Amino acid sequence: MDAIATLRGKYLEQIGAAPDADALEAVRLAALGKKGEISLKMRELGQMSAEERQSAGPALNALKTEVDAALKARKSAQEDAALDARLKSEWLDVTLPGRPRPMGTIHPISQVMDELTAIFADMGFAVAEGPQIESDWYNFDALNIAPEHPSRQEMDTFYMHRAEGDTRPPHVLRTHTSPVQIRAMQNQGAPIRVIAPGRVYRMDMDQTHTPMFHQVEGLAIDRDISMAQLKWTLEEFCRAFFEVDEVELRFRASHFPFTEPSAEVDIRCSWEGGQLKIGEGKDWLEILGSGMVHPKVLQAGGIDPNEWQGFAFGLGIDRIAMLKYGIPDLRAFFESDLRWLRHYGFASLDQPSLAAGLSR
């Protein structure tokens, strides 16, 4: 019994003096490990007589329980002390404002596409989409574009390579979104009202042109559609998009293979101090092309031109974005300059709507 009392005093003292978790673990192994002193004493019980086991057994079990409890209590105390020390050295002022995190912005082109969609949706136009790699027929023939037209030359259009011996006309990167109108007519028939926004490709590069840019084209077909409805549609669009009360449009006779008659559309504006103002002044600015859909285009879309007629228009999304938001160089749209994007971009919650206002 004196040996048990000695072990008790020894290990309780070592447990109390253990400075950290590693020292405490060393004490535990020395006392209760497989080769620990108390564990070895427990194994000696089998060699004792019944009378000796009767007195030594309960004492050793009590010692083991007491040492184990002391180890756990010391470990808990060490953890509490470590937490207290950390709380004193690491503290958080919950009254401080949060650290700002850099936020991405919506590209002006994406924002203007959403604005266009909202405006024309209010007038009953659906959004139609099509492939960016088009067949020669959809991109040219179906739109009444003759083989000798300049847009069918390699200097103006990106043609896809055909395998040697393949004599079919090569596919092209679409030069406009008008092929989407043909596909929409084939799929939906008449009457129809759609807009077709998307990327288009032409071989051109300067301050106001890039090899890849964006267009939106509109198409409306019904039995009694005329240039009057076209004029009203474009006036309402310009009034909503540029967010002005009054606009004045001027239609100039022009020629497009896919419309007859065709017209270039100018909008009245003024330039004061280098700033564009829409709807006032003595200047005119060309913004889009339009006209009545050519009968051959209706036939290509599977619509009888003797029964149906319609109007179409097309404008550059990049161009009107530049006009509305004062962006001087078209090439900046595609340079991925984060400083430019932070300046001209829109917050993710700036969703355009006619009720709340299109722009911020």
Coordinates of C-alpha atoms in Angstrom, one line a residue:
M1 CA 0.0 0.0 0.0
D2 CA 2.9 2.3 0.6
A3 CA 4.1 1.7 -3.0
I4 CA 0.6 2.7 -4.3
A5 CA 0.7 5.8 -2.1
T6 CA 4.1 6.7 -3.5
L7 CA 2.9 6.2 -7.1
R8 CA -0.1 8.4 -6.4
G9 CA 2.0 11.3 -5.0
K10 CA 4.5 11.0 -7.8
Y11 CA 2.2 11.1 -10.7
L12 CA -0.2 13.7 -9.2
E13 CA 2.8 15.9 -8.7
Q14 CA 4.1 15.4 -12.3
I15 CA 0.6 16.0 -13.7
G16 CA 0.3 19.3 -11.8
A17 CA 3.7 20.4 -12.9
A18 CA 3.3 19.5 -16.6
P19 CA 3.8 22.8 -18.5
D20 CA 2.2 21.8 -21.8
A21 CA 0.3 19.0 -23.7
D22 CA 3.5 17.2 -24.7
A23 CA 4.7 16.9 -21.1
L24 CA 1.3 15.8 -20.0
E25 CA 1.2 13.1 -22.6
A26 CA 4.7 11.9 -21.4
V27 CA 3.3 11.6 -17.9
R28 CA 0.3 9.7 -19.1
L29 CA 2.4 7.2 -21.0
A30 CA 4.7 6.7 -18.0
A31 CA 1.8 6.0 -15.7
L32 CA -1.0 4.4 -17.8
G33 CA 0.7 3.4 -21.0
K34 CA 1.2 -0.3 -21.9
K35 CA 4.5 -0.2 -20.1
G36 CA 3.5 2.4 -17.5
E37 CA 4.1 1.8 -13.9
I38 CA 0.5 1.6 -12.9
S39 CA -0.3 -0.7 -15.8
L40 CA 2.5 -3.0 -14.8
K41 CA 1.2 -3.0 -11.2
M42 CA -2.2 -4.0 -12.5
R43 CA -0.7 -7.0 -14.3
E44 CA 1.0 -8.2 -11.1
L45 CA -2.4 -8.8 -9.5
G46 CA -2.6 -12.2 -11.2
Q47 CA 0.6 -13.3 -9.3
M48 CA -0.8 -12.3 -5.9
S49 CA -2.7 -14.4 -3.4
A50 CA -6.4 -13.9 -3.0
E51 CA -6.0 -11.9 0.2
E52 CA -3.4 -9.6 -1.4
R53 CA -5.6 -9.1 -4.5
Q54 CA -8.5 -8.2 -2.3
S55 CA -6.7 -5.3 -0.8
A56 CA -4.4 -4.3 -3.7
G57 CA -6.9 -4.5 -6.5
P58 CA -9.3 -1.8 -5.3
A59 CA -6.4 0.4 -4.4
L60 CA -4.8 0.2 -7.9
N61 CA -8.1 0.7 -9.6
A62 CA -8.8 3.8 -7.5
L63 CA -5.2 5.1 -8.3
K64 CA -5.7 4.5 -12.1
T65 CA -9.1 6.3 -12.0
E66 CA -7.6 9.2 -9.9
V67 CA -4.6 9.6 -12.2
D68 CA -6.8 9.5 -15.3
A69 CA -9.1 12.1 -13.9
A70 CA -6.2 14.3 -13.0
L71 CA -4.8 14.0 -16.5
K72 CA -8.1 15.1 -18.1
A73 CA -8.5 17.9 -15.7
R74 CA -5.0 19.2 -16.3
K75 CA -5.5 18.9 -20.1
S76 CA -8.7 20.9 -19.9
A77 CA -7.0 23.5 -17.7
Q78 CA -4.2 23.8 -20.3
E79 CA -6.6 24.3 -23.1
D80 CA -8.5 26.9 -21.2
A81 CA -5.3 28.7 -20.5
A82 CA -4.3 28.6 -24.1
L83 CA -7.6 30.0 -25.2
D84 CA -7.4 32.8 -22.6
A85 CA -3.9 33.7 -23.9
R86 CA -5.2 33.7 -27.5
L87 CA -8.2 35.8 -26.7
K88 CA -5.9 38.4 -25.0
S89 CA -3.6 38.5 -28.0
E90 CA -6.2 38.1 -30.8
W91 CA -9.3 40.1 -30.5
L92 CA -12.0 41.3 -33.0
D93 CA -13.7 44.6 -32.8
V94 CA -17.2 43.7 -34.1
T95 CA -18.1 47.4 -34.4
L96 CA -15.6 47.9 -37.3
P97 CA -17.0 48.0 -40.8
G98 CA -16.4 45.0 -43.1
R99 CA -13.4 45.0 -45.4
P100 CA -14.5 45.9 -48.9
R101 CA -14.0 43.1 -51.5
P102 CA -13.4 43.8 -55.2
M103 CA -16.6 43.3 -57.2
G104 CA -16.9 42.5 -60.8
T105 CA -18.9 44.6 -63.2
I106 CA -21.3 43.9 -66.0
H107 CA -19.7 44.8 -69.4
P108 CA -21.5 47.8 -71.2
I109 CA -22.2 45.6 -74.2
S110 CA -24.0 43.0 -71.9
Q111 CA -25.9 45.9 -70.2
V112 CA -27.0 47.4 -73.5
M113 CA -28.2 44.0 -74.8
D114 CA -30.3 43.7 -71.7
E115 CA -31.7 47.2 -72.3
L116 CA -32.5 46.4 -75.9
T117 CA -34.3 43.2 -74.8
A118 CA -36.3 45.1 -72.2
I119 CA -37.4 47.8 -74.6
F120 CA -38.4 45.5 -77.5
A121 CA -40.0 42.9 -75.2
D122 CA -42.3 45.7 -74.1
M123 CA -43.3 46.1 -77.7
G124 CA -44.0 42.4 -78.2
F125 CA -40.7 41.3 -79.7
A126 CA -39.2 37.9 -78.7
V127 CA -35.5 37.2 -78.8
A128 CA -34.3 34.8 -81.5
E129 CA -30.8 33.2 -81.6
G130 CA -28.8 31.3 -84.2
P131 CA -25.3 29.9 -84.8
Q132 CA -22.3 32.2 -85.3
I133 CA -20.8 29.9 -88.0
E134 CA -23.3 30.0 -90.8
S135 CA -23.8 28.4 -94.2
D136 CA -23.3 30.5 -97.3
W137 CA -27.0 30.1 -98.1
Y138 CA -28.3 31.5 -94.8
N139 CA -25.7 34.3 -94.6
F140 CA -26.0 35.4 -98.2
D141 CA -28.3 33.7 -100.7
A142 CA -31.4 33.6 -98.5
L143 CA -30.9 37.3 -97.9
N144 CA -30.9 38.2 -101.6
I145 CA -27.2 39.0 -101.5
A146 CA -25.8 38.5 -105.0
P147 CA -22.6 36.5 -105.6
E148 CA -20.8 39.7 -106.8
H149 CA -21.7 41.6 -103.6
P150 CA -18.6 43.0 -101.8
S151 CA -19.5 41.3 -98.6
R152 CA -19.0 37.9 -100.3
Q153 CA -15.3 38.7 -101.0
E154 CA -12.6 37.3 -98.8
M155 CA -11.3 40.8 -98.0
D156 CA -14.5 41.4 -96.0
T157 CA -15.6 38.0 -94.7
F158 CA -14.1 35.2 -92.6
Y159 CA -14.5 32.0 -94.6
M160 CA -14.0 28.5 -93.0
H161 CA -11.6 26.1 -94.7
R162 CA -13.0 23.2 -96.6
A163 CA -11.2 19.8 -97.0
E164 CA -9.4 19.3 -100.3
G165 CA -11.8 18.1 -103.0
D166 CA -14.9 19.5 -101.1
T167 CA -16.6 21.8 -103.6
R168 CA -19.4 23.0 -101.4
P169 CA -19.5 26.7 -100.6
P170 CA -17.5 27.3 -97.4
H171 CA -19.1 28.2 -94.1
V172 CA -18.6 31.7 -92.8
L173 CA -18.4 33.5 -89.5
R174 CA -21.7 35.3 -89.9
T175 CA -21.4 38.9 -91.1
H176 CA -24.7 40.0 -89.5
T177 CA -27.5 38.5 -87.4
S178 CA -29.9 38.6 -90.4
P179 CA -29.5 34.8 -90.9
V180 CA -31.3 34.4 -87.5
Q181 CA -34.3 36.1 -89.1
I182 CA -34.4 33.5 -91.9
R183 CA -34.3 30.7 -89.3
A184 CA -37.0 32.3 -87.2
M185 CA -39.3 32.6 -90.2
Q186 CA -38.7 29.0 -91.1
N187 CA -39.3 27.8 -87.6
Q188 CA -42.2 30.1 -86.6
G189 CA -43.8 31.2 -89.8
A190 CA -46.0 34.4 -89.8
P191 CA -47.0 36.5 -88.1
I192 CA -43.8 37.1 -86.2
R193 CA -41.9 39.7 -84.2
V194 CA -38.4 39.0 -83.1
I195 CA -35.1 40.7 -82.4
A196 CA -31.8 38.9 -83.0
P197 CA -28.9 40.3 -80.9
G198 CA -25.5 38.7 -81.1
R199 CA -21.9 38.7 -82.2
V200 CA -20.9 39.2 -85.9
Y201 CA -17.6 39.2 -87.7
R202 CA -16.1 41.3 -90.5
M203 CA -12.5 42.1 -91.6
D204 CA -12.3 45.6 -90.3
M205 CA -10.3 47.3 -87.5
D206 CA -10.1 51.0 -86.5
Q207 CA -11.4 53.4 -83.9
T208 CA -15.0 52.6 -84.8
H209 CA -14.7 49.1 -86.3
T210 CA -13.4 45.8 -84.9
P211 CA -13.3 42.3 -86.5
M212 CA -15.8 41.0 -84.0
F213 CA -18.7 43.3 -82.9
H214 CA -22.3 43.1 -81.9
Q215 CA -25.6 43.8 -83.8
V216 CA -29.2 43.6 -83.1
E217 CA -31.7 43.1 -85.9
G218 CA -35.4 43.3 -85.7
L219 CA -38.1 41.7 -87.8
A220 CA -41.9 42.1 -87.8
I221 CA -44.1 40.3 -90.3
D222 CA -47.9 40.6 -90.5
R223 CA -50.6 41.2 -93.2
D224 CA -50.8 45.0 -93.1
I225 CA -47.4 46.2 -91.8
S226 CA -46.0 49.3 -93.4
M227 CA -43.2 51.9 -93.1
A228 CA -45.4 53.8 -90.6
Q229 CA -45.2 51.0 -88.1
L230 CA -41.5 50.8 -88.7
K231 CA -41.1 54.5 -88.0
W232 CA -43.2 54.3 -84.8
T233 CA -41.2 51.3 -83.6
L234 CA -37.9 53.0 -84.1
E235 CA -39.0 56.3 -82.5
E236 CA -40.3 54.4 -79.4
F237 CA -37.1 52.5 -79.2
C238 CA -34.9 55.6 -79.4
R239 CA -37.0 57.5 -76.9
A240 CA -36.7 54.6 -74.4
F241 CA -33.1 53.8 -75.0
F242 CA -31.7 57.3 -74.9
E243 CA -34.2 58.2 -72.1
V244 CA -35.4 61.4 -73.7
D245 CA -39.0 62.7 -74.0
E246 CA -38.8 63.6 -77.7
V247 CA -36.9 62.2 -80.7
E248 CA -36.9 63.1 -84.3
L249 CA -35.8 60.6 -86.9
R250 CA -35.0 61.2 -90.6
F251 CA -35.3 58.5 -93.1
R252 CA -33.0 58.6 -96.2
A253 CA -33.4 56.4 -99.2
S254 CA -30.8 53.7 -99.4
H255 CA -30.2 50.2 -100.7
F256 CA -29.9 46.9 -98.8
P257 CA -30.3 43.6 -100.7
F258 CA -32.7 42.2 -98.2
T259 CA -35.1 45.2 -97.9
E260 CA -37.1 47.1 -100.5
P261 CA -37.6 50.0 -100.1
S262 CA -34.6 50.6 -97.8
A263 CA -33.7 53.6 -95.6
E264 CA -30.9 54.8 -93.5
V265 CA -32.2 56.3 -90.3
D266 CA -30.7 59.5 -88.7
I267 CA -31.5 61.0 -85.3
R268 CA -31.6 64.7 -84.5
C269 CA -28.8 65.6 -82.1
S270 CA -26.4 68.3 -81.0
W271 CA -22.8 68.3 -79.9
E272 CA -22.1 70.8 -77.1
G273 CA -18.7 70.8 -75.5
G274 CA -18.0 67.4 -77.0
Q275 CA -21.1 65.9 -75.4
L276 CA -23.8 64.3 -77.5
K277 CA -27.4 65.3 -76.8
I278 CA -30.2 63.3 -78.5
G279 CA -33.4 64.9 -79.6
E280 CA -32.3 68.5 -79.9
G281 CA -30.0 70.6 -82.0
K282 CA -29.4 71.0 -85.7
D283 CA -27.2 68.0 -86.4
W284 CA -28.1 64.5 -87.6
L285 CA -26.5 61.3 -86.6
E286 CA -26.9 58.0 -88.6
I287 CA -27.8 55.2 -86.2
L288 CA -29.2 52.3 -88.2
G289 CA -30.5 50.8 -91.4
S290 CA -34.0 49.6 -92.1
G291 CA -36.7 48.9 -94.7
M292 CA -39.5 46.6 -95.8
V293 CA -38.5 43.0 -96.1
H294 CA -37.7 42.0 -99.7
P295 CA -40.2 39.4 -101.2
K296 CA -37.3 37.1 -102.0
V297 CA -36.3 37.1 -98.3
L298 CA -39.8 36.2 -97.3
Q299 CA -39.8 33.3 -99.8
A300 CA -36.5 32.1 -98.4
G301 CA -38.0 32.0 -95.0
G302 CA -41.0 30.0 -96.2
I303 CA -43.5 32.9 -96.1
D304 CA -45.8 33.8 -99.0
P305 CA -44.9 37.5 -100.0
N306 CA -48.4 37.8 -101.7
E307 CA -50.0 37.3 -98.3
W308 CA -47.5 38.7 -95.8
Q309 CA -45.2 41.7 -95.6
G310 CA -43.0 43.2 -92.9
F311 CA -40.2 45.5 -91.9
A312 CA -36.7 44.9 -90.7
F313 CA -34.0 47.0 -89.1
G314 CA -30.4 46.6 -87.8
L315 CA -28.1 48.6 -85.7
G316 CA -24.7 48.1 -84.0
I317 CA -24.9 47.5 -80.3
D318 CA -21.4 48.6 -79.7
R319 CA -22.0 51.9 -81.6
I320 CA -25.2 52.9 -79.6
A321 CA -23.4 51.9 -76.4
M322 CA -20.6 54.3 -77.3
L323 CA -23.2 57.1 -78.0
K324 CA -25.2 56.6 -74.8
Y325 CA -22.4 56.2 -72.4
G326 CA -19.8 58.5 -73.9
I327 CA -17.2 55.8 -74.8
P328 CA -14.7 57.2 -77.3
D329 CA -13.0 54.1 -78.8
L330 CA -14.7 50.9 -79.9
R331 CA -11.6 48.9 -79.4
A332 CA -11.7 49.5 -75.6
F333 CA -14.7 47.2 -75.4
F334 CA -12.5 44.2 -76.1
E335 CA -9.2 45.0 -74.3
S336 CA -10.2 43.5 -70.9
D337 CA -8.7 46.5 -69.1
L338 CA -10.1 46.2 -65.5
R339 CA -9.7 49.9 -64.9
W340 CA -11.9 50.6 -67.9
L341 CA -14.4 48.0 -66.8
R342 CA -14.6 49.4 -63.3
H343 CA -15.3 52.9 -64.8
Y344 CA -17.8 52.0 -67.5
G345 CA -19.2 48.7 -66.1
F346 CA -22.5 48.2 -64.2
A347 CA -23.2 46.7 -60.8
S348 CA -24.7 43.2 -60.9
L349 CA -28.0 44.5 -59.5
D350 CA -28.3 47.3 -62.2
Q351 CA -30.9 45.3 -64.1
P352 CA -32.5 47.5 -66.8
S353 CA -36.3 47.8 -66.7
L354 CA -38.6 50.3 -68.3
A355 CA -40.3 50.9 -64.9
A356 CA -37.2 51.6 -62.9
G357 CA -35.1 53.2 -65.6
L358 CA -32.7 51.6 -68.1
S359 CA -29.5 53.1 -66.9
R360 CA -28.2 53.9 -63.4

